[in-house]
PDB file of C-alpha atoms in Angstrom:
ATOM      1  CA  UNK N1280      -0.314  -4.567 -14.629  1.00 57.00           C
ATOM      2  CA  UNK N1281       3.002  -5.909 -14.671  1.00 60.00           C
ATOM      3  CA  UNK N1282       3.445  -8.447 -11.778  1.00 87.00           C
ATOM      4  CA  UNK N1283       6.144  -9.581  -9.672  1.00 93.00           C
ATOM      5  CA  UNK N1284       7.197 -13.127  -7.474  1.00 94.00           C
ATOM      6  CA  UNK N1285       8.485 -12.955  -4.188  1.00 96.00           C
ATOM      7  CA  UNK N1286       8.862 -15.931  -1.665  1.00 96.00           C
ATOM      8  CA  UNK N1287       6.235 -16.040   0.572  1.00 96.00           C
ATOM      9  CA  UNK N1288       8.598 -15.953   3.845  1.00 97.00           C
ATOM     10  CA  UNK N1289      12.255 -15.758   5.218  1.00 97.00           C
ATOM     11  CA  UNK N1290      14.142 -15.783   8.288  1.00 97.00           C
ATOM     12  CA  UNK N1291      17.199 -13.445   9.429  1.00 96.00           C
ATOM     13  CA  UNK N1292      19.204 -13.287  12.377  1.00 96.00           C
ATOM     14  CA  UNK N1293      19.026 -10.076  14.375  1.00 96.00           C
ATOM     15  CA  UNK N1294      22.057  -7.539  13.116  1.00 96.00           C
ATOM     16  CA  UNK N1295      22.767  -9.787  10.170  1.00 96.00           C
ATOM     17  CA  UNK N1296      22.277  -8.544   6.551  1.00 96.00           C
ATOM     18  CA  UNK N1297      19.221  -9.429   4.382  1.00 97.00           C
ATOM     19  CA  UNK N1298      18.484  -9.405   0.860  1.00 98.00           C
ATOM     20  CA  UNK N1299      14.654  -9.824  -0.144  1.00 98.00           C
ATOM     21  CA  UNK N1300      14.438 -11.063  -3.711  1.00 97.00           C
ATOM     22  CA  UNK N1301      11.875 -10.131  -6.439  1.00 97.00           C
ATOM     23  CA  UNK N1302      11.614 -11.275  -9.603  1.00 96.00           C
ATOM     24  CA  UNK N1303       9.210  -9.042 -12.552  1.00 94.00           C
ATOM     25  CA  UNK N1304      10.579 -10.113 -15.496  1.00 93.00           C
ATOM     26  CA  UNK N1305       7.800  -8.232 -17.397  1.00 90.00           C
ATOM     27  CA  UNK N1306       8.837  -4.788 -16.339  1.00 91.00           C
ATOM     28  CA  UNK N1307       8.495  -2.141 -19.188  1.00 88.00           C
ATOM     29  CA  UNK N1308      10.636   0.493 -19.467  1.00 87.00           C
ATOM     30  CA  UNK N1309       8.204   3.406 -17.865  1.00 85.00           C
ATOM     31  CA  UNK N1310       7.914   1.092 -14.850  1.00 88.00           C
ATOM     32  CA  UNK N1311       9.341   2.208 -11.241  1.00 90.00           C
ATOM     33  CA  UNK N1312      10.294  -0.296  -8.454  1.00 92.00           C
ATOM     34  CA  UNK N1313       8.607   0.374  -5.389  1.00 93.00           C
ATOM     35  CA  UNK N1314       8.989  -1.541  -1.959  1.00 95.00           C
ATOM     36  CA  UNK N1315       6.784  -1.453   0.970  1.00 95.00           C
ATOM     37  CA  UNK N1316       6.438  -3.042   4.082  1.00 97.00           C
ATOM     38  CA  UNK N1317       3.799  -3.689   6.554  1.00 97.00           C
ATOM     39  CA  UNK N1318       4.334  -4.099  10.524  1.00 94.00           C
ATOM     40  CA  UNK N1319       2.092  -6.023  12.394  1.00 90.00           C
ATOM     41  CA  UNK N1320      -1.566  -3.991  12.908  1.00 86.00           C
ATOM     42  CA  UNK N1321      -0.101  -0.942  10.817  1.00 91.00           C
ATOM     43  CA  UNK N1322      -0.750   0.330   7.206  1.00 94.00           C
ATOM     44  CA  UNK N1323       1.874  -0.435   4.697  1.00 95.00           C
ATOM     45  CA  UNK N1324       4.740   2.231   4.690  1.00 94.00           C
ATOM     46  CA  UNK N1325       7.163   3.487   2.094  1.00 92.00           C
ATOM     47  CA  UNK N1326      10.734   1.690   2.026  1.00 95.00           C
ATOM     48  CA  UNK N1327      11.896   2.503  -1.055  1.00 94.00           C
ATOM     49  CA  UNK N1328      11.795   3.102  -4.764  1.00 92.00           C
ATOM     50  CA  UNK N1329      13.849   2.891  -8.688  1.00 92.00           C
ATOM     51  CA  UNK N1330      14.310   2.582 -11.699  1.00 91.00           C
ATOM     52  CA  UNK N1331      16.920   1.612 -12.795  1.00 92.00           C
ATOM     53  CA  UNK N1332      20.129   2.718 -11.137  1.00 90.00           C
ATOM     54  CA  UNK N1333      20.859   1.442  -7.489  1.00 92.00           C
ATOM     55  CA  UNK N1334      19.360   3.618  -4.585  1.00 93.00           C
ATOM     56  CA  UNK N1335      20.166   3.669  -1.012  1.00 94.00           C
ATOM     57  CA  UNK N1336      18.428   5.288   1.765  1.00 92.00           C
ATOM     58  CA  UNK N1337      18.317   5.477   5.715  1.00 90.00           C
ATOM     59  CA  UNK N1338      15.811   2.546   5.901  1.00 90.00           C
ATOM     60  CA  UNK N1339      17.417   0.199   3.340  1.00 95.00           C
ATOM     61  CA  UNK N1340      19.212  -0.287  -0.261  1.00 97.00           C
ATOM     62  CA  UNK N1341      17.918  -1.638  -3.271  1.00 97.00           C
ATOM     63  CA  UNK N1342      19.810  -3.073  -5.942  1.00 97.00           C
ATOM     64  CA  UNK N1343      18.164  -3.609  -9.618  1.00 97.00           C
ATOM     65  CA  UNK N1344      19.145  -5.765 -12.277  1.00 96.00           C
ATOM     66  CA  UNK N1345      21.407  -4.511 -15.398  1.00 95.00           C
ATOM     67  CA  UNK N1346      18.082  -5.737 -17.578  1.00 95.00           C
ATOM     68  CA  UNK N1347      15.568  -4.427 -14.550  1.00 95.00           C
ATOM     69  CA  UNK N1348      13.663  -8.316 -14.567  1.00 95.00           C
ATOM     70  CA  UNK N1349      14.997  -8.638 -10.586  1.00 96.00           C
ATOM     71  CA  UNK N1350      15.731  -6.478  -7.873  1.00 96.00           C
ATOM     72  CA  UNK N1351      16.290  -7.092  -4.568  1.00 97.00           C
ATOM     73  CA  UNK N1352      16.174  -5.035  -1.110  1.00 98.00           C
ATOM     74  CA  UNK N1353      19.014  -5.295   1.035  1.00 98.00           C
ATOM     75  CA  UNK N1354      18.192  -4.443   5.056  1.00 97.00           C
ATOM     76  CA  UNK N1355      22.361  -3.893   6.314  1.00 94.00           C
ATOM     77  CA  UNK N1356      21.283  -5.104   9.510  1.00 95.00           C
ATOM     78  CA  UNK N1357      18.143  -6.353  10.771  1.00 96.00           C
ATOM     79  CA  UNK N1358      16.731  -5.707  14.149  1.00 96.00           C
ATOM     80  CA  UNK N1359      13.714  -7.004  15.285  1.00 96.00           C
ATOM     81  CA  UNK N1360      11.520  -4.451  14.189  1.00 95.00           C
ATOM     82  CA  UNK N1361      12.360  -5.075  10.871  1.00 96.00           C
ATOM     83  CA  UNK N1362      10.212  -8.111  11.432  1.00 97.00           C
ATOM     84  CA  UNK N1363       7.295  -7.436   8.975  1.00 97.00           C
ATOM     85  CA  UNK N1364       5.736  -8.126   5.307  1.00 97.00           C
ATOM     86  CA  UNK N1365       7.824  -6.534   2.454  1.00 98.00           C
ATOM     87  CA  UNK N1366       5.827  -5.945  -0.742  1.00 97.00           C
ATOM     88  CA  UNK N1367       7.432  -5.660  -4.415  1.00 95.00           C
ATOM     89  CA  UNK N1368       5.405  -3.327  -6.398  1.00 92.00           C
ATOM     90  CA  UNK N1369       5.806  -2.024  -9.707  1.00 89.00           C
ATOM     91  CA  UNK N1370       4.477   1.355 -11.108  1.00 83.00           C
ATOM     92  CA  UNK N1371       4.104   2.678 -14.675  1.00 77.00           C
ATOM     93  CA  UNK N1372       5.650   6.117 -13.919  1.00 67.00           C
ATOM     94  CA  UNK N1373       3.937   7.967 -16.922  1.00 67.00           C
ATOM     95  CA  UNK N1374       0.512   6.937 -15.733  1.00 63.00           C
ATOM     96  CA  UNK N1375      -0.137   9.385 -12.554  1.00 57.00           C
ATOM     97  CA  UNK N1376      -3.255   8.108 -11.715  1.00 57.00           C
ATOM     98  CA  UNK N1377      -2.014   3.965 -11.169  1.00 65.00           C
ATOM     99  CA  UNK N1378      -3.114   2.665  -7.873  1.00 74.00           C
ATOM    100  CA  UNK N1379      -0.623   0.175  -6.525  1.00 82.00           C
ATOM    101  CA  UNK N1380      -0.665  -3.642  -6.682  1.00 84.00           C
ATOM    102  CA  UNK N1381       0.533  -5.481  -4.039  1.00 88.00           C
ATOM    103  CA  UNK N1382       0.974  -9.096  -4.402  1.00 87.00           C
ATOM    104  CA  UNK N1383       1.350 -11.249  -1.133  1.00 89.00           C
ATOM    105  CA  UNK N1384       4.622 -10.391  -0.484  1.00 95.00           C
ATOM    106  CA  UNK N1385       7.471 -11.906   1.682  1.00 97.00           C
ATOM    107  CA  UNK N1386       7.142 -12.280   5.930  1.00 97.00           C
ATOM    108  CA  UNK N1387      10.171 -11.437   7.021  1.00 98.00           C
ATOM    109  CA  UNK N1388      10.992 -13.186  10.668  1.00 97.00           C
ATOM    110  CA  UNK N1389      14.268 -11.566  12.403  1.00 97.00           C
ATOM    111  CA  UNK N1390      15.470 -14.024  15.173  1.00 96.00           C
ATOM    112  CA  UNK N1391      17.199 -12.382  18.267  1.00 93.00           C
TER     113      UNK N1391
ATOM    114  CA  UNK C  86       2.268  16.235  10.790  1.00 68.00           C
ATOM    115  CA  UNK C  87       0.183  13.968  12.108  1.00 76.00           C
ATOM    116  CA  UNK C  88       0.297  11.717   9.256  1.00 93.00           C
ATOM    117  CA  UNK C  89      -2.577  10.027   7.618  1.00 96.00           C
ATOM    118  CA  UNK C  90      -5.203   9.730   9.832  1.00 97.00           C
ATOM    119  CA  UNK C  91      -8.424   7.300   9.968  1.00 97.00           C
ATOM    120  CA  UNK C  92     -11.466   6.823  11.664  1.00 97.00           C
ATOM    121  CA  UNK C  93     -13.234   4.684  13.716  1.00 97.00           C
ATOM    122  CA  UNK C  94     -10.148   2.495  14.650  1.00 96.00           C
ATOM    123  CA  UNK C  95     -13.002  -0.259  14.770  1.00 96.00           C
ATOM    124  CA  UNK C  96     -16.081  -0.897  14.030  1.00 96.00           C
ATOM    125  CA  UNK C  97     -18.308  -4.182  14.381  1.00 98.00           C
ATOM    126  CA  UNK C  98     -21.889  -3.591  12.156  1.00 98.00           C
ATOM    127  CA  UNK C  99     -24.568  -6.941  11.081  1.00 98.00           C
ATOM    128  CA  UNK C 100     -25.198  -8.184   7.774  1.00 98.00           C
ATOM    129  CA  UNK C 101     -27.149  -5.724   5.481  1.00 98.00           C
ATOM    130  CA  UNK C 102     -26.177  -2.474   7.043  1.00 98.00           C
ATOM    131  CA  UNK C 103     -23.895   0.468   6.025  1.00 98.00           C
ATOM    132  CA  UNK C 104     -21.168   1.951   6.802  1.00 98.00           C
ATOM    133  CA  UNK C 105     -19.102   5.041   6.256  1.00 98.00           C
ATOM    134  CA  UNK C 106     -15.176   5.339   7.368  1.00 98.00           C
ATOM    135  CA  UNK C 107     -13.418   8.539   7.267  1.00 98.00           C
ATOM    136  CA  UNK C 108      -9.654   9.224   6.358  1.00 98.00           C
ATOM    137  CA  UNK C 109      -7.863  12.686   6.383  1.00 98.00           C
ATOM    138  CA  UNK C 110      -4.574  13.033   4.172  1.00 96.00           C
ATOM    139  CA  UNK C 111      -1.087  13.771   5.035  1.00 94.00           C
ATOM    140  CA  UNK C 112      -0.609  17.723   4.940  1.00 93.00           C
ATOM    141  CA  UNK C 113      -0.200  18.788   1.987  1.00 90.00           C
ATOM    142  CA  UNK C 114      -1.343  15.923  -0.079  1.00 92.00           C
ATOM    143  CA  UNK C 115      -4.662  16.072  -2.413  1.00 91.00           C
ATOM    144  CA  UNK C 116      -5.133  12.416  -3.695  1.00 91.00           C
ATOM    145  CA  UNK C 117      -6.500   9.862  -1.564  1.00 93.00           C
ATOM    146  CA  UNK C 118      -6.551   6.154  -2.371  1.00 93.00           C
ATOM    147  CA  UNK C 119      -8.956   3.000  -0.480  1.00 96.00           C
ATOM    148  CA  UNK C 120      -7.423  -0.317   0.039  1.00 96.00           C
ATOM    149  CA  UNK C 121      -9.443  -3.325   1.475  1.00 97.00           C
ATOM    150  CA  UNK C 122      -7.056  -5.696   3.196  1.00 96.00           C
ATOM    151  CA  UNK C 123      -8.475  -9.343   3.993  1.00 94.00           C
ATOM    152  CA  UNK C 124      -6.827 -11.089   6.354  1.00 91.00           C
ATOM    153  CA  UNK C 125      -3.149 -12.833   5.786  1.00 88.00           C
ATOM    154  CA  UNK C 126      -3.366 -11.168   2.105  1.00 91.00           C
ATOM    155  CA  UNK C 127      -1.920  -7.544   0.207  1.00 92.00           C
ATOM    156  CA  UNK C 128      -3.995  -4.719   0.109  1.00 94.00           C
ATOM    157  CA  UNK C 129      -6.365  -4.833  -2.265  1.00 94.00           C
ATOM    158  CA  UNK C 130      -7.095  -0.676  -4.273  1.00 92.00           C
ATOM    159  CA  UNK C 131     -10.345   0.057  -4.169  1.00 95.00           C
ATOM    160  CA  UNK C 132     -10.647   3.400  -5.975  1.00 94.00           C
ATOM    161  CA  UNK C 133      -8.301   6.871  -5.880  1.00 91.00           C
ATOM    162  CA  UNK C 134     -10.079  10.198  -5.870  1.00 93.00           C
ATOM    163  CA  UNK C 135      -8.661  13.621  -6.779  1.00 90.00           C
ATOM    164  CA  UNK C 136      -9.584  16.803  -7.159  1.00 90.00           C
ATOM    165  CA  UNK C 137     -12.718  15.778  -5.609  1.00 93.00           C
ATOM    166  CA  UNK C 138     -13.714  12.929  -8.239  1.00 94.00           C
ATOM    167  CA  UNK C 139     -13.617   9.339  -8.525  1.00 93.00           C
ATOM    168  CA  UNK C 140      -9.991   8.651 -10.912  1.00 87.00           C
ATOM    169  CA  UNK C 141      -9.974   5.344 -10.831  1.00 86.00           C
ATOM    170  CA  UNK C 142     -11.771   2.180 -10.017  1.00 91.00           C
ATOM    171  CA  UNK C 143     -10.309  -1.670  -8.490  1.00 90.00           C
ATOM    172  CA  UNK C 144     -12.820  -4.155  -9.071  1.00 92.00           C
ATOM    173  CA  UNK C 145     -15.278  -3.693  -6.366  1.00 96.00           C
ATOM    174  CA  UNK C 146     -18.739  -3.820  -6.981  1.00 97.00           C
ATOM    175  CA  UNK C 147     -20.774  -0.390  -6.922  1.00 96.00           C
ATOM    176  CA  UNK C 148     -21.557  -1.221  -3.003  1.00 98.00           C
ATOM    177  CA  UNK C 149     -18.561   0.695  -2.552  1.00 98.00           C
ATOM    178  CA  UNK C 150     -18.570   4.215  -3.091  1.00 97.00           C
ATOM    179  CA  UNK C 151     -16.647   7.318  -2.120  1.00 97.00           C
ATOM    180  CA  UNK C 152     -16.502  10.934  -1.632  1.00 97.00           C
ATOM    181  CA  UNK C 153     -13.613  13.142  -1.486  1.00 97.00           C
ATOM    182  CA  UNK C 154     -14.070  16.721   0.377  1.00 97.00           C
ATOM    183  CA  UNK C 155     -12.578  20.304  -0.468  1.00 96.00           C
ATOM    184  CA  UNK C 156     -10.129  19.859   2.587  1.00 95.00           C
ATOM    185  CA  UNK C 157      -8.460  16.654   0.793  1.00 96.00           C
ATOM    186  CA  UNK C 158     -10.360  14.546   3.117  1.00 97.00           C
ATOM    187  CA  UNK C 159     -12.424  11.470   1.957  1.00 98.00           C
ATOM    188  CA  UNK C 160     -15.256   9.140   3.151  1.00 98.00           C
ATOM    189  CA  UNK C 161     -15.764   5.108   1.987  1.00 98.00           C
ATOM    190  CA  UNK C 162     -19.115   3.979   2.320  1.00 98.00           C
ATOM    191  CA  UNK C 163     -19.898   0.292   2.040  1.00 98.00           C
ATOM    192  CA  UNK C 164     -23.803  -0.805   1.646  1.00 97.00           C
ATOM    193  CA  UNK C 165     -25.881  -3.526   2.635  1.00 98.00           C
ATOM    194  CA  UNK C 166     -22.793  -5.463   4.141  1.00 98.00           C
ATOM    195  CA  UNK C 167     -21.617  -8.879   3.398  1.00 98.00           C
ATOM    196  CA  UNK C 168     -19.605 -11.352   6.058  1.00 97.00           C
ATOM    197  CA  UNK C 169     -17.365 -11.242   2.912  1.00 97.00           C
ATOM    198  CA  UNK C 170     -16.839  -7.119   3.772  1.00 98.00           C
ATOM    199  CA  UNK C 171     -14.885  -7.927   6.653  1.00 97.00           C
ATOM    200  CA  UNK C 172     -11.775  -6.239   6.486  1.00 97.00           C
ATOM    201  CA  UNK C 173      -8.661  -3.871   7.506  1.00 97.00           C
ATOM    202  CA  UNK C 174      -9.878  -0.592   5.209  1.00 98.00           C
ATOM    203  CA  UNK C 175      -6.448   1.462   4.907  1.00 97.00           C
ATOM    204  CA  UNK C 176      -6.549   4.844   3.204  1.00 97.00           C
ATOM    205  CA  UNK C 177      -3.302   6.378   1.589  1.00 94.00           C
ATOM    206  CA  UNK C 178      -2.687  10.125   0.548  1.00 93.00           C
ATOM    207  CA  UNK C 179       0.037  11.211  -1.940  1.00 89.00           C
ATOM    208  CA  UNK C 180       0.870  14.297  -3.555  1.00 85.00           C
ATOM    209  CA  UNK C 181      -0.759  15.717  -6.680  1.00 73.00           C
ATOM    210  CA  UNK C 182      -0.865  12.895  -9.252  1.00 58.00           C
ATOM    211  CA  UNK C 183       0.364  10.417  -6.553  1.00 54.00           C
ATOM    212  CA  UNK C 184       3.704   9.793  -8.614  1.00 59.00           C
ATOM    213  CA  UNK C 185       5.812   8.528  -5.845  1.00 66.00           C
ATOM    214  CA  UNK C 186       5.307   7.365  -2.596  1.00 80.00           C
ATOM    215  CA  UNK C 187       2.011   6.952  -1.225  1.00 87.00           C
ATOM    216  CA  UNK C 188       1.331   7.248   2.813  1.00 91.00           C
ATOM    217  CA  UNK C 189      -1.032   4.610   4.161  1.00 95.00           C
ATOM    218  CA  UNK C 190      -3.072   5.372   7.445  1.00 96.00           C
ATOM    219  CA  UNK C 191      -3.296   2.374  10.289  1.00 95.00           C
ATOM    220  CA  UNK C 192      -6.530   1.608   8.702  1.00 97.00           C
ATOM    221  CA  UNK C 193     -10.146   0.391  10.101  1.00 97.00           C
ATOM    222  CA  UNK C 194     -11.236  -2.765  11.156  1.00 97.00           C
ATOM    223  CA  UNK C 195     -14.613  -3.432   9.708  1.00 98.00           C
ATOM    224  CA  UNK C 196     -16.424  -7.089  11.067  1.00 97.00           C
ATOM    225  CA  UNK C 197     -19.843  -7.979   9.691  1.00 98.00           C
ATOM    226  CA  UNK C 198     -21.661 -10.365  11.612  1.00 97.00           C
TER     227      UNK C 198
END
């Protein structure tokens, strides 16, 4: 499986933007993007996902790099229940049956 | 849609025993995945099952085995429990293949003493 790095924590003020980096610089070509996060005491939900074009959604934005080894999630403006772990996962999008991998991911802390 | 939905919510059992937790899919999905979550650490996949079989395996030892039912729905059973066991157990459902997005329950709390 094709991993990724993410720092293990960051802090944002409340209503201020935030970009969470990832690096994967081992990403094949049949491999989607996928971001989760987990709140405190709940399951990891869906954020987000690419491939290689820039998507946007109600929850966040990512943005992937032109050669795909980075991407990064962009929160326009964090509240406090943003607050949360955000996991970089990638996914080989020809192979159906791929569980996903999380890594540690990033804490995310949004000061008021 | 009430989502994915798990049972117990927690659960406390002693070294040695078994244990079985329940998770019911999302309407209208048909592949369920297990995650074991230690503490302060990313879920960790456990095995997927579809069309009521076993897909694919994480590497967990044959302790842990699974069952998926006609209605979607799936059982984890764990046997002859370790402290090591301990966990947040969080199910996910997707749709057929699980391609995209999966949808993670709120998961069980399992303690071995």
């Amino acid at each position: 499986d094709a991993k990724t790095t993410q720092p293990n924590s960051m802090e944002s003020n409340e209503e201020e933007p935030v970009h969470l980096p990832c690096n994967h610089s081992t990403i094949s070509g049949t491999d989607y993007i996928h971001w989760y996060r987990q709140l405190p005491s709940q399951g990891p939900e869906y954020v987000i996902h690419g491939l290689t074009s820039n998507v946007n959604n109600r929850m966040a934005s990512l943005a992937i790099a032109e050669d795909r080894k980075s991407s990064t999630l962009i929160l326009h403006r964090a509240t406090l229940r943003d607050a949360a772990v955000y996991y970089c996962i990638l996914r080989d999008v020809d192979n159906y049956g791929q569980n996903f991998v999380f890594g540690p991911g990033t804490r995310l802390s949004v000061l008021p | 849609d009430a989502g994915v939905t798990q049972s117990p919510t927690h659960l406390i059992k002693t070294r040695g025993q078994q244990v079985t937790l329940r998770c019911s899919p999302k309407s209208g999905h048909d592949t369920v995945s297990w995650y074991q979550q230690a503490l302060g650490q990313g879920p960790q996949f456990i095995f997927q099952y579809y069309e009521e079989e076993e897909r694919q395996r994480g590497n967990f030892p044959d302790r842990f085995s699974g069952h998926q039912f006609p209605n979607y729905s799936s059982e984890l059973n764990v046997n002859a429990l370790l402290l090591g066991d301990s966990a947040l157990y969080l199910c996910a459902s997707s749709q057929t293949g699980g391609k995209y997005e999966q949808y993670f329950g709120p998961g069980t709390r399992l303690t071995v003493t």
